[in-house]
Tab-separated table of C-alpha atoms in Angstrom:
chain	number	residue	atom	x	y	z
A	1	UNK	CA	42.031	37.176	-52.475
A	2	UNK	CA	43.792	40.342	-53.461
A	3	UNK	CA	41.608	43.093	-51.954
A	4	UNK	CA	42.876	46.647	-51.929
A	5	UNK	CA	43.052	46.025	-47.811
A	6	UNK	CA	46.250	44.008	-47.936
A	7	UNK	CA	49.353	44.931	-47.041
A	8	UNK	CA	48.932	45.420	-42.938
A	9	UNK	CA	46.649	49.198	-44.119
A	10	UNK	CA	43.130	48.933	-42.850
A	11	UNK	CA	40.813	47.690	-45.099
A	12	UNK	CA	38.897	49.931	-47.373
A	13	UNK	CA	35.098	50.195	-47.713
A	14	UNK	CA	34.642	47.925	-50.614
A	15	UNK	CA	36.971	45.628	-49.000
A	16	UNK	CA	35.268	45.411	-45.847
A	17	UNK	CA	32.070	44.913	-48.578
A	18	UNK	CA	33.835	42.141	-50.078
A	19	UNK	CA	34.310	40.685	-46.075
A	20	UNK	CA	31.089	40.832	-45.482
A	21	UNK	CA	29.734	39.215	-48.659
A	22	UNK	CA	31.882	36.240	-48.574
A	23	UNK	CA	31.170	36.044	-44.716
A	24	UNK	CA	27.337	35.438	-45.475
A	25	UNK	CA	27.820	33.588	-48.586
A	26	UNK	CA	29.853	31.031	-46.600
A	27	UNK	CA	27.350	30.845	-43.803
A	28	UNK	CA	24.396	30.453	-46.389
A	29	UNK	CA	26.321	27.664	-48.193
A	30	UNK	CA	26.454	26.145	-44.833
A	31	UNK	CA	23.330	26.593	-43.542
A	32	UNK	CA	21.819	25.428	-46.899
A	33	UNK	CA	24.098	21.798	-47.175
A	34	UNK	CA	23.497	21.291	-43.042
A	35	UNK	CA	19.937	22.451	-41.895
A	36	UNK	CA	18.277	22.754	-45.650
A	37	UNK	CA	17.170	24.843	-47.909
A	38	UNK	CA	14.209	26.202	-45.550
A	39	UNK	CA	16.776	27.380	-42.897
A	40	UNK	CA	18.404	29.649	-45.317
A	41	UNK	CA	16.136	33.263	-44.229
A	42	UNK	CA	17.451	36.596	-44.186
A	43	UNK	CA	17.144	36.626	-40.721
A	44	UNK	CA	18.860	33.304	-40.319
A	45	UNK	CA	21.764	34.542	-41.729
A	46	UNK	CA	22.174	37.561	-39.955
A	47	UNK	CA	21.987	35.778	-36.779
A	48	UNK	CA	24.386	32.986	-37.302
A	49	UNK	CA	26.954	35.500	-39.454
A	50	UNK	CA	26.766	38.253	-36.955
A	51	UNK	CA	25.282	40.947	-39.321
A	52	UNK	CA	22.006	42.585	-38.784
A	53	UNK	CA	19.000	41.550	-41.123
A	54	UNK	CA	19.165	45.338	-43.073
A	55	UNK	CA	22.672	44.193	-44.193
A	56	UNK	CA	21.929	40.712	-45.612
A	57	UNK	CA	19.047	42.540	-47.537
A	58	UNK	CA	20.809	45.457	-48.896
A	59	UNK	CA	23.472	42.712	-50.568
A	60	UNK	CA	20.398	40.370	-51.553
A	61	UNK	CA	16.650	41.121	-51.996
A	62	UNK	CA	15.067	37.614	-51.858
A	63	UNK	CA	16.099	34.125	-50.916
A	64	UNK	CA	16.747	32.930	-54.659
A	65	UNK	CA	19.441	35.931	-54.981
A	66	UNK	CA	20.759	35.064	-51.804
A	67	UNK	CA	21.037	31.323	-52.789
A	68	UNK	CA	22.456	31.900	-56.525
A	69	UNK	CA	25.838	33.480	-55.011
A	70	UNK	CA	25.494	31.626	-52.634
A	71	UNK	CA	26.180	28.159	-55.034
A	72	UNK	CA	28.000	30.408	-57.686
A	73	UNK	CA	30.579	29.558	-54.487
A	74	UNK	CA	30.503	26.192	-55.021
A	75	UNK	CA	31.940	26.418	-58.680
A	76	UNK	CA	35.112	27.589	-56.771
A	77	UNK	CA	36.001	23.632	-56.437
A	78	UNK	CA	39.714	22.765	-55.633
A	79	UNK	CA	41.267	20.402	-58.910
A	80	UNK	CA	44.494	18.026	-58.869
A	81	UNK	CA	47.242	19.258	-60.720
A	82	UNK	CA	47.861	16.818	-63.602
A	83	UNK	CA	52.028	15.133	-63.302
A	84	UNK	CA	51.513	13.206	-66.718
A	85	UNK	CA	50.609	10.042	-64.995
A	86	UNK	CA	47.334	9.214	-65.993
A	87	UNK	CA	45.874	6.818	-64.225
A	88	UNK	CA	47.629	8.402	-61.001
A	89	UNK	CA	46.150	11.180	-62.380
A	90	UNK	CA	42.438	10.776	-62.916
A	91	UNK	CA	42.234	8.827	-59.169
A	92	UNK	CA	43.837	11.891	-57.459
A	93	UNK	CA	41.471	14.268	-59.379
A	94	UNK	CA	38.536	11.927	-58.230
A	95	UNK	CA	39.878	12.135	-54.855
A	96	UNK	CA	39.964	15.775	-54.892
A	97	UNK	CA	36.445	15.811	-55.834
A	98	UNK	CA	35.589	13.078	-53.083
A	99	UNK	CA	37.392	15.105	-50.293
A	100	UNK	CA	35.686	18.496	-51.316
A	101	UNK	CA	32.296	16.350	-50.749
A	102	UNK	CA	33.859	15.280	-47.060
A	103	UNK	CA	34.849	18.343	-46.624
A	104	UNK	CA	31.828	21.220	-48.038
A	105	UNK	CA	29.174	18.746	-48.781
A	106	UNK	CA	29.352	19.623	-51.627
A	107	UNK	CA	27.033	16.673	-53.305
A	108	UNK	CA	24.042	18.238	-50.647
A	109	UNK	CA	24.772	21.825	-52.540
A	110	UNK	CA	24.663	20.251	-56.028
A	111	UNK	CA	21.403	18.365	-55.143
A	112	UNK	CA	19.790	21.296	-53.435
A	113	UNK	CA	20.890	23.329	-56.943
A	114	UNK	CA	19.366	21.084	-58.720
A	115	UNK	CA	16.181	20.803	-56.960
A	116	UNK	CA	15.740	24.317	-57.450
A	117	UNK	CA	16.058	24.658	-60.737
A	118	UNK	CA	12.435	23.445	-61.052
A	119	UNK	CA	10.949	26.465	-59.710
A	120	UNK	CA	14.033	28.705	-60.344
A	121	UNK	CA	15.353	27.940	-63.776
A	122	UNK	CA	17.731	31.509	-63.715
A	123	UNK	CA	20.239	28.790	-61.756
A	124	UNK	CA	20.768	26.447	-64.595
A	125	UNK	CA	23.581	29.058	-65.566
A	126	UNK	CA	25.017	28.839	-61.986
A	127	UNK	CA	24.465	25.010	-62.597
A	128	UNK	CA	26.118	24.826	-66.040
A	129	UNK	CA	29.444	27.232	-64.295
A	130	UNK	CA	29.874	25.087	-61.554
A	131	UNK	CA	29.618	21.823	-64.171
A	132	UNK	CA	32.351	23.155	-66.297
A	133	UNK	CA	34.461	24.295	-63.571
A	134	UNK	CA	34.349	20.994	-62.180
A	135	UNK	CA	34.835	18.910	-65.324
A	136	UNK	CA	37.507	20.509	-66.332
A	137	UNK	CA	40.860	18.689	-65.487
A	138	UNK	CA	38.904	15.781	-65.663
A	139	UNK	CA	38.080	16.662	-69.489
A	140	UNK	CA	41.766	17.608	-70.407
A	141	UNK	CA	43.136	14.149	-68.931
A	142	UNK	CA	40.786	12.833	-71.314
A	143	UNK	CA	40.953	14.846	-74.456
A	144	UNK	CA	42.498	11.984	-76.724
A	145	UNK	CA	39.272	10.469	-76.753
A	146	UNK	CA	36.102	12.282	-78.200
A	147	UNK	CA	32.493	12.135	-78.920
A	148	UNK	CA	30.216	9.541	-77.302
A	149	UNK	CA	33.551	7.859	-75.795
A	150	UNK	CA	34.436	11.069	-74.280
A	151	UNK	CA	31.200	11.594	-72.865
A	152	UNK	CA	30.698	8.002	-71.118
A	153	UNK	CA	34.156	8.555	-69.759
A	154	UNK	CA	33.344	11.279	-68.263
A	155	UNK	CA	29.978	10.898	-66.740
A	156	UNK	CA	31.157	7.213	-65.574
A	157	UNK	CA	33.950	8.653	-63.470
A	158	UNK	CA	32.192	11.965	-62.303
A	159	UNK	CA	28.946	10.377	-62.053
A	160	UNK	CA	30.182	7.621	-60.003
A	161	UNK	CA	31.627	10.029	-57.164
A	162	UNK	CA	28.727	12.191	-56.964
A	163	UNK	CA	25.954	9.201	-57.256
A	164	UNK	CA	27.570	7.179	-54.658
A	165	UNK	CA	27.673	10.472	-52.003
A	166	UNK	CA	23.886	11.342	-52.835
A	167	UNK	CA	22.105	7.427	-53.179
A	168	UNK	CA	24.389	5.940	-50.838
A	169	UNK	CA	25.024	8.499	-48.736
A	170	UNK	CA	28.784	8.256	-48.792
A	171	UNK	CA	31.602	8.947	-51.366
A	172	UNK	CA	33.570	5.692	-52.657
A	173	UNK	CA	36.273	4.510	-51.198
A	174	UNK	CA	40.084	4.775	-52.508
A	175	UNK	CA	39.844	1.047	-53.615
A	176	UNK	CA	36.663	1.550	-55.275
A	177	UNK	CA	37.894	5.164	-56.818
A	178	UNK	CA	40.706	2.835	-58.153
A	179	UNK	CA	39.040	-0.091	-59.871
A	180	UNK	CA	36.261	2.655	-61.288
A	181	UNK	CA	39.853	4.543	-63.666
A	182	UNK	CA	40.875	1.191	-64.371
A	183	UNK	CA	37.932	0.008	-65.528
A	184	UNK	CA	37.479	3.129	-67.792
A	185	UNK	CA	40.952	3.241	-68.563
A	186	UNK	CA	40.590	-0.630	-69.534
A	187	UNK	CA	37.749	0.237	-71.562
A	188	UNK	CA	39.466	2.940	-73.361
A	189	UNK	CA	42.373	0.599	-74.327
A	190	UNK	CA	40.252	-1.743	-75.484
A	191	UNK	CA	38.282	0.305	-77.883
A	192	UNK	CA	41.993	1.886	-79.574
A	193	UNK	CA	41.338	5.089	-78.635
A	194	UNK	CA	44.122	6.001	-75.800
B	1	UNK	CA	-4.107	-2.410	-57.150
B	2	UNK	CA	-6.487	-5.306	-55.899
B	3	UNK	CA	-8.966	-2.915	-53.469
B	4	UNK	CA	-12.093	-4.393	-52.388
B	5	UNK	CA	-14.027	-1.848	-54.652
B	6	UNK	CA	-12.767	-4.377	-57.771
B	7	UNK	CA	-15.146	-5.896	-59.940
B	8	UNK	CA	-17.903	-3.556	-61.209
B	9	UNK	CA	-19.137	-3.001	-57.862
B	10	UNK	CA	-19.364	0.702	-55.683
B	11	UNK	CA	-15.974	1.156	-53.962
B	12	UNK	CA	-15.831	0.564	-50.583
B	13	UNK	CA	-14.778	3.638	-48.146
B	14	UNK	CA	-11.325	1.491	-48.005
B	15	UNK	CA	-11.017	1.833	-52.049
B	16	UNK	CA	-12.137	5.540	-51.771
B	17	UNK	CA	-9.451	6.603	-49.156
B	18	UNK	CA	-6.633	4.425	-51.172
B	19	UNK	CA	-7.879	6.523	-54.158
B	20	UNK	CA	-7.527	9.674	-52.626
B	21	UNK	CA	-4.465	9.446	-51.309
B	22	UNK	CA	-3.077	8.414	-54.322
B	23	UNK	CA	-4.840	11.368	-56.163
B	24	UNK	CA	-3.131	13.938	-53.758
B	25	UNK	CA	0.502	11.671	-53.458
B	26	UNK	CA	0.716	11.895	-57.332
B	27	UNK	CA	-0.246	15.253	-57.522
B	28	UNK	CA	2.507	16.127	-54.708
B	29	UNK	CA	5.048	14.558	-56.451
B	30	UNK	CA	3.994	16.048	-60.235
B	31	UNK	CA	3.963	19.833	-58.111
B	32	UNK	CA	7.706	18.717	-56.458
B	33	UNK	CA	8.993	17.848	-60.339
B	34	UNK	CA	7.569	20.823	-61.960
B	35	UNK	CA	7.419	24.091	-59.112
B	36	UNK	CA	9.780	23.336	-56.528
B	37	UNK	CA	9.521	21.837	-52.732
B	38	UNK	CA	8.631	25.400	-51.812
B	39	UNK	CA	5.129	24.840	-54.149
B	40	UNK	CA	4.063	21.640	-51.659
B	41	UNK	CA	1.672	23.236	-49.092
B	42	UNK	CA	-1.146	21.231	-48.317
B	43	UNK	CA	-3.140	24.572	-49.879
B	44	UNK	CA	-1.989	24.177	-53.472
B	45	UNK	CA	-2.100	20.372	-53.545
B	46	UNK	CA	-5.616	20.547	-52.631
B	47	UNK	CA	-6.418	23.248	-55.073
B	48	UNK	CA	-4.263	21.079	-57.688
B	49	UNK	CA	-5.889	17.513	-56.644
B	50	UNK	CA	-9.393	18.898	-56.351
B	51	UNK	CA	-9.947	17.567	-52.642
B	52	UNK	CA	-10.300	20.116	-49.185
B	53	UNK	CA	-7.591	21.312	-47.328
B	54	UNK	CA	-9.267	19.271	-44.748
B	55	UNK	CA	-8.830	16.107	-46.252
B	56	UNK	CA	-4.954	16.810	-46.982
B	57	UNK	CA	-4.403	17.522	-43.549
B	58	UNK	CA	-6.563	14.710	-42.056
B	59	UNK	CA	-4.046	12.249	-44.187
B	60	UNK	CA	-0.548	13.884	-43.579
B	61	UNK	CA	-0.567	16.562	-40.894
B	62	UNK	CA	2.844	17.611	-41.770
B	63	UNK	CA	4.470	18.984	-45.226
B	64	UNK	CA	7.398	16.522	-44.374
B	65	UNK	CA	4.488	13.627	-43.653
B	66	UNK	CA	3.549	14.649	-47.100
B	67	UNK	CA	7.053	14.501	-48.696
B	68	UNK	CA	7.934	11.244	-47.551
B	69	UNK	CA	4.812	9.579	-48.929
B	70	UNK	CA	5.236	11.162	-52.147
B	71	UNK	CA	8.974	10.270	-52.415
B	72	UNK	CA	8.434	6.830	-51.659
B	73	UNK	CA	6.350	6.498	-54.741
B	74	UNK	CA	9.215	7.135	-56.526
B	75	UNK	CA	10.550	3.693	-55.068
B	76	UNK	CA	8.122	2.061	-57.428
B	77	UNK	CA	10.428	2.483	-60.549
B	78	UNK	CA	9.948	0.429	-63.755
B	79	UNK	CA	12.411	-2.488	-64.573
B	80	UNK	CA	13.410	-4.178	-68.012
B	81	UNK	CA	13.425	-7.864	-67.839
B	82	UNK	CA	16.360	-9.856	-68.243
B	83	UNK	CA	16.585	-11.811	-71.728
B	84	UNK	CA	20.064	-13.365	-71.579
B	85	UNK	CA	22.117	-11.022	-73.626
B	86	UNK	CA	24.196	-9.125	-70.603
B	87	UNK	CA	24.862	-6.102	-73.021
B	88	UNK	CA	21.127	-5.846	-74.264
B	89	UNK	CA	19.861	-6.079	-71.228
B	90	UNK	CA	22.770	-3.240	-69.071
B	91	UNK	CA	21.391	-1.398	-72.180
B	92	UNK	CA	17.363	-1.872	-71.613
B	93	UNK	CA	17.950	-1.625	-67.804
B	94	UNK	CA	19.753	2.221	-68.066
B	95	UNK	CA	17.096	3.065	-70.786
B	96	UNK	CA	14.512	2.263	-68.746
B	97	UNK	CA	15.908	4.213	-66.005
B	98	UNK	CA	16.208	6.896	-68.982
B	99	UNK	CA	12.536	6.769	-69.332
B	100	UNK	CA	11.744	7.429	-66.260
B	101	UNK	CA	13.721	10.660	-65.692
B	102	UNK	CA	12.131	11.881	-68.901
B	103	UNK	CA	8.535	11.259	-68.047
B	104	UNK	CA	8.445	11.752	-64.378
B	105	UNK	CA	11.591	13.920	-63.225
B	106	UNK	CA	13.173	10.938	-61.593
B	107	UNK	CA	16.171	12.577	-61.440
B	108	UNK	CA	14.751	16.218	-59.818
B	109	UNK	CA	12.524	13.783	-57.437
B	110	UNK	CA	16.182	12.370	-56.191
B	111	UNK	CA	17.748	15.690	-56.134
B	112	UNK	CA	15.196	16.763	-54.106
B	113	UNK	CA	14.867	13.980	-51.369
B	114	UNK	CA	18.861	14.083	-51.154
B	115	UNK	CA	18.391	17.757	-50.685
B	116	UNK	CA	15.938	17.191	-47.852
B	117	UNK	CA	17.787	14.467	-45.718
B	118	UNK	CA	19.774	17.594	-44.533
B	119	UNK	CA	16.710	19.076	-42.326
B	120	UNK	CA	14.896	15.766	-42.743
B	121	UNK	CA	17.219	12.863	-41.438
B	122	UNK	CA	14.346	10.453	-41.227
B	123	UNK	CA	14.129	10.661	-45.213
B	124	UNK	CA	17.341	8.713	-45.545
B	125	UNK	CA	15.108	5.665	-45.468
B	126	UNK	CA	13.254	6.309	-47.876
B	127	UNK	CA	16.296	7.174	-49.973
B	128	UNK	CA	17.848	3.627	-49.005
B	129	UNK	CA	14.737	2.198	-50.425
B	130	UNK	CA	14.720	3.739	-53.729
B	131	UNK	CA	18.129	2.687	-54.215
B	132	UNK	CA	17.760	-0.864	-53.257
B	133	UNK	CA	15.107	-1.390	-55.820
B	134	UNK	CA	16.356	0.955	-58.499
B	135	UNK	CA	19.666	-1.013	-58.313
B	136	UNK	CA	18.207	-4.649	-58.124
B	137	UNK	CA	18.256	-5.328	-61.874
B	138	UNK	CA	21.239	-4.013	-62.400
B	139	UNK	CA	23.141	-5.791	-59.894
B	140	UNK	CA	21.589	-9.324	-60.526
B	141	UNK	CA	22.732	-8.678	-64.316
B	142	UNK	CA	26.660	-7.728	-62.795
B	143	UNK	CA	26.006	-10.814	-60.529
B	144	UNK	CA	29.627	-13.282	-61.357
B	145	UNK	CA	31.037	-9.934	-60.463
B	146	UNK	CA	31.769	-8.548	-56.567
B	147	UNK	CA	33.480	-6.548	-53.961
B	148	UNK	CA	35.083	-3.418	-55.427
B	149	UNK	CA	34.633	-3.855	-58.952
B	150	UNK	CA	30.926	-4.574	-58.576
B	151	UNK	CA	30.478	-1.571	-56.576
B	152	UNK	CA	32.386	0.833	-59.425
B	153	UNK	CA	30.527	-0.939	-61.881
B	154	UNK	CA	27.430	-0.586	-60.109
B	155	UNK	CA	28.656	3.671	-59.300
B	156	UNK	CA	29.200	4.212	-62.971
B	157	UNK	CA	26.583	2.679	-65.176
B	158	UNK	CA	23.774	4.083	-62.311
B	159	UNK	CA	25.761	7.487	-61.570
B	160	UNK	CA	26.625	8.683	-65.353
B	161	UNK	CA	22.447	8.038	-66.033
B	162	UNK	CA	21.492	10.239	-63.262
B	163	UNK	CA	24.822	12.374	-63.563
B	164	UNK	CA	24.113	13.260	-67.392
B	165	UNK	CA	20.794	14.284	-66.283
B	166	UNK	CA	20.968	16.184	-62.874
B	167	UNK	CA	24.271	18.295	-64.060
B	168	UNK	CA	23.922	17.981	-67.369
B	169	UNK	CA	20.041	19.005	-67.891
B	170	UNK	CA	19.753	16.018	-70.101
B	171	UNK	CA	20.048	12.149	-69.555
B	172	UNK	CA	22.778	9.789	-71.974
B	173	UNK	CA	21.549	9.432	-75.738
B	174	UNK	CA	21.202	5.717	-76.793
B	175	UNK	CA	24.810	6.087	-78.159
B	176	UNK	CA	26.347	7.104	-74.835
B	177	UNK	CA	24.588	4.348	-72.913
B	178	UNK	CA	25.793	1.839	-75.393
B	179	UNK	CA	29.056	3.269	-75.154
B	180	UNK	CA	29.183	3.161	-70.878
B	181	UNK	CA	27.802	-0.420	-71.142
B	182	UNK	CA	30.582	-1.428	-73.641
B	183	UNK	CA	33.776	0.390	-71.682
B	184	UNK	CA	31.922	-1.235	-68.305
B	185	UNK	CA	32.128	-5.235	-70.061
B	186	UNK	CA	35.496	-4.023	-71.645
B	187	UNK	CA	36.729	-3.046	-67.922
B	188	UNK	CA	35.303	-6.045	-66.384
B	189	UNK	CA	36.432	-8.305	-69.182
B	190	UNK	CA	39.948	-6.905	-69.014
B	191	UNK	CA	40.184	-7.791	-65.244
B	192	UNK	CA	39.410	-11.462	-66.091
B	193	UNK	CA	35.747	-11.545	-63.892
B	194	UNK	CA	33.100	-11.860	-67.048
């Protein structure tokens, strides 16, 4: 963050705003992925960020706007930067991903995003950010291959992270992380394309 | 169903409440796809089913009750049949699982009972269930294979399905299927276990 506040000054008034936002964003995000998506009330949030109710509905009218920042956050995921190795590559990027699930839970947020898409489609935009945020290193390791190779490439490897944390209830192990890049990058070899 | 109501005859009270509850478990899992967890209140799914509130509440007295019922229907997930041919039938299996997310929501059904374990811990059973018997076919087709490489075989041809359709908005083509299936044998070939 770069707020005009830095520097040792006191903070100004939109950067005390700015505090105060991302202080009840984070708690919501929180509340949301550890006591569900009917915990996260106005007056919830207030209490557990140590605001009073007027403030959390001056910065968001209803629930929905409240969750949409809210899991904008989430887009904000931490990536691997690529060394040119790229099967070391594509397992530390899939470990990245892993750890930010260990760490934020951040397969609950993506399920409780997409649960709520049924009854409040304006967060399939917040859904498609936080997809192409996320895919991103993962799509430039790739980009030799294209079209429908690309595509099983990447939902294998993505898919495999996110589906293990949600159905099994935990992420997949290093070994497992390992053997799913080779077989993909095995794959790949075999059909000429990297 | 085999209820003692079968065979031209009245139903029997049994067959009636069997009936019912299936009218209103349906229903609660149709309003779940469609409107959002927020929409199941025993209220609506009356007025939706076309039974009394009374008779909703007399079967599940919480909205929980009611959401673990429903989601366990979801266990009951169609299955191709294994002909022989490992790649046509990986292929048939994962289009059948295609099917389903496109005529029922499968996928916003999971989203939504992975969303829930977080306030609803006792719903991680019924999670474990659907994924034993969604993965059954699948794994007795990847049987010669085990350990590590079964389970990122297993990760990827299940997780890009559901992936591709949860972050996506839309499940694999036919092409992209065929083309996971293929880089999956290639992988597993490759490694000297099929």
């Amino acid at each position: 963050m770069s707020g005009p506040g830095e520097g040792g000054t006191e903070p100004t008034v939109d950067a005390r705003v700015v505090r105060t936002r991302n202080d009840i964003l984070r708690t919501a995000l929180q509340v949301l992925v550890e006591q569900g998506w009917d915990a996260v009330t106005h007056a919830h949030l207030a209490e557990q960020a140590g605001y009073s109710r007027a403030t959390v509905y001056k910065h968001w009218a209803t629930r929905t706007d409240l969750l949409r920042d809210a899991l904008a956050r989430v887009g904000d995921v931490p990536h691997h930067t690529p060394t040119g190795d790229l099967r070391a590559d594509l397992i530390a990027e899939l470990t990245v991903f892993r750890l930010a699930i260990e760490a934020e839970r951040l397969d609950r947020a993506m399920a409780v995003l997409v649960a709520l898409t049924a009854a409040a489609p304006e967060l399939i935009d917040v859904r498609d950010t936080l997809v192409t945020n996320g895919e991103r290193v993962l799509r430039a390791l790739l980009r030799p291959v294209a079209g429908d190779l690309l595509e099983a490439a990447m939902l294998m490897l993505s898919g495999s992270v996110l589906y293990a944390a949600q159905m099994h209830g935990r992420p997949p192990t290093d070994d497992v992380i390992a053997s799913t890049v080779d077989m993909t990058l095995r794959g790949l070899a075999a059909s000429g394309t990297s």
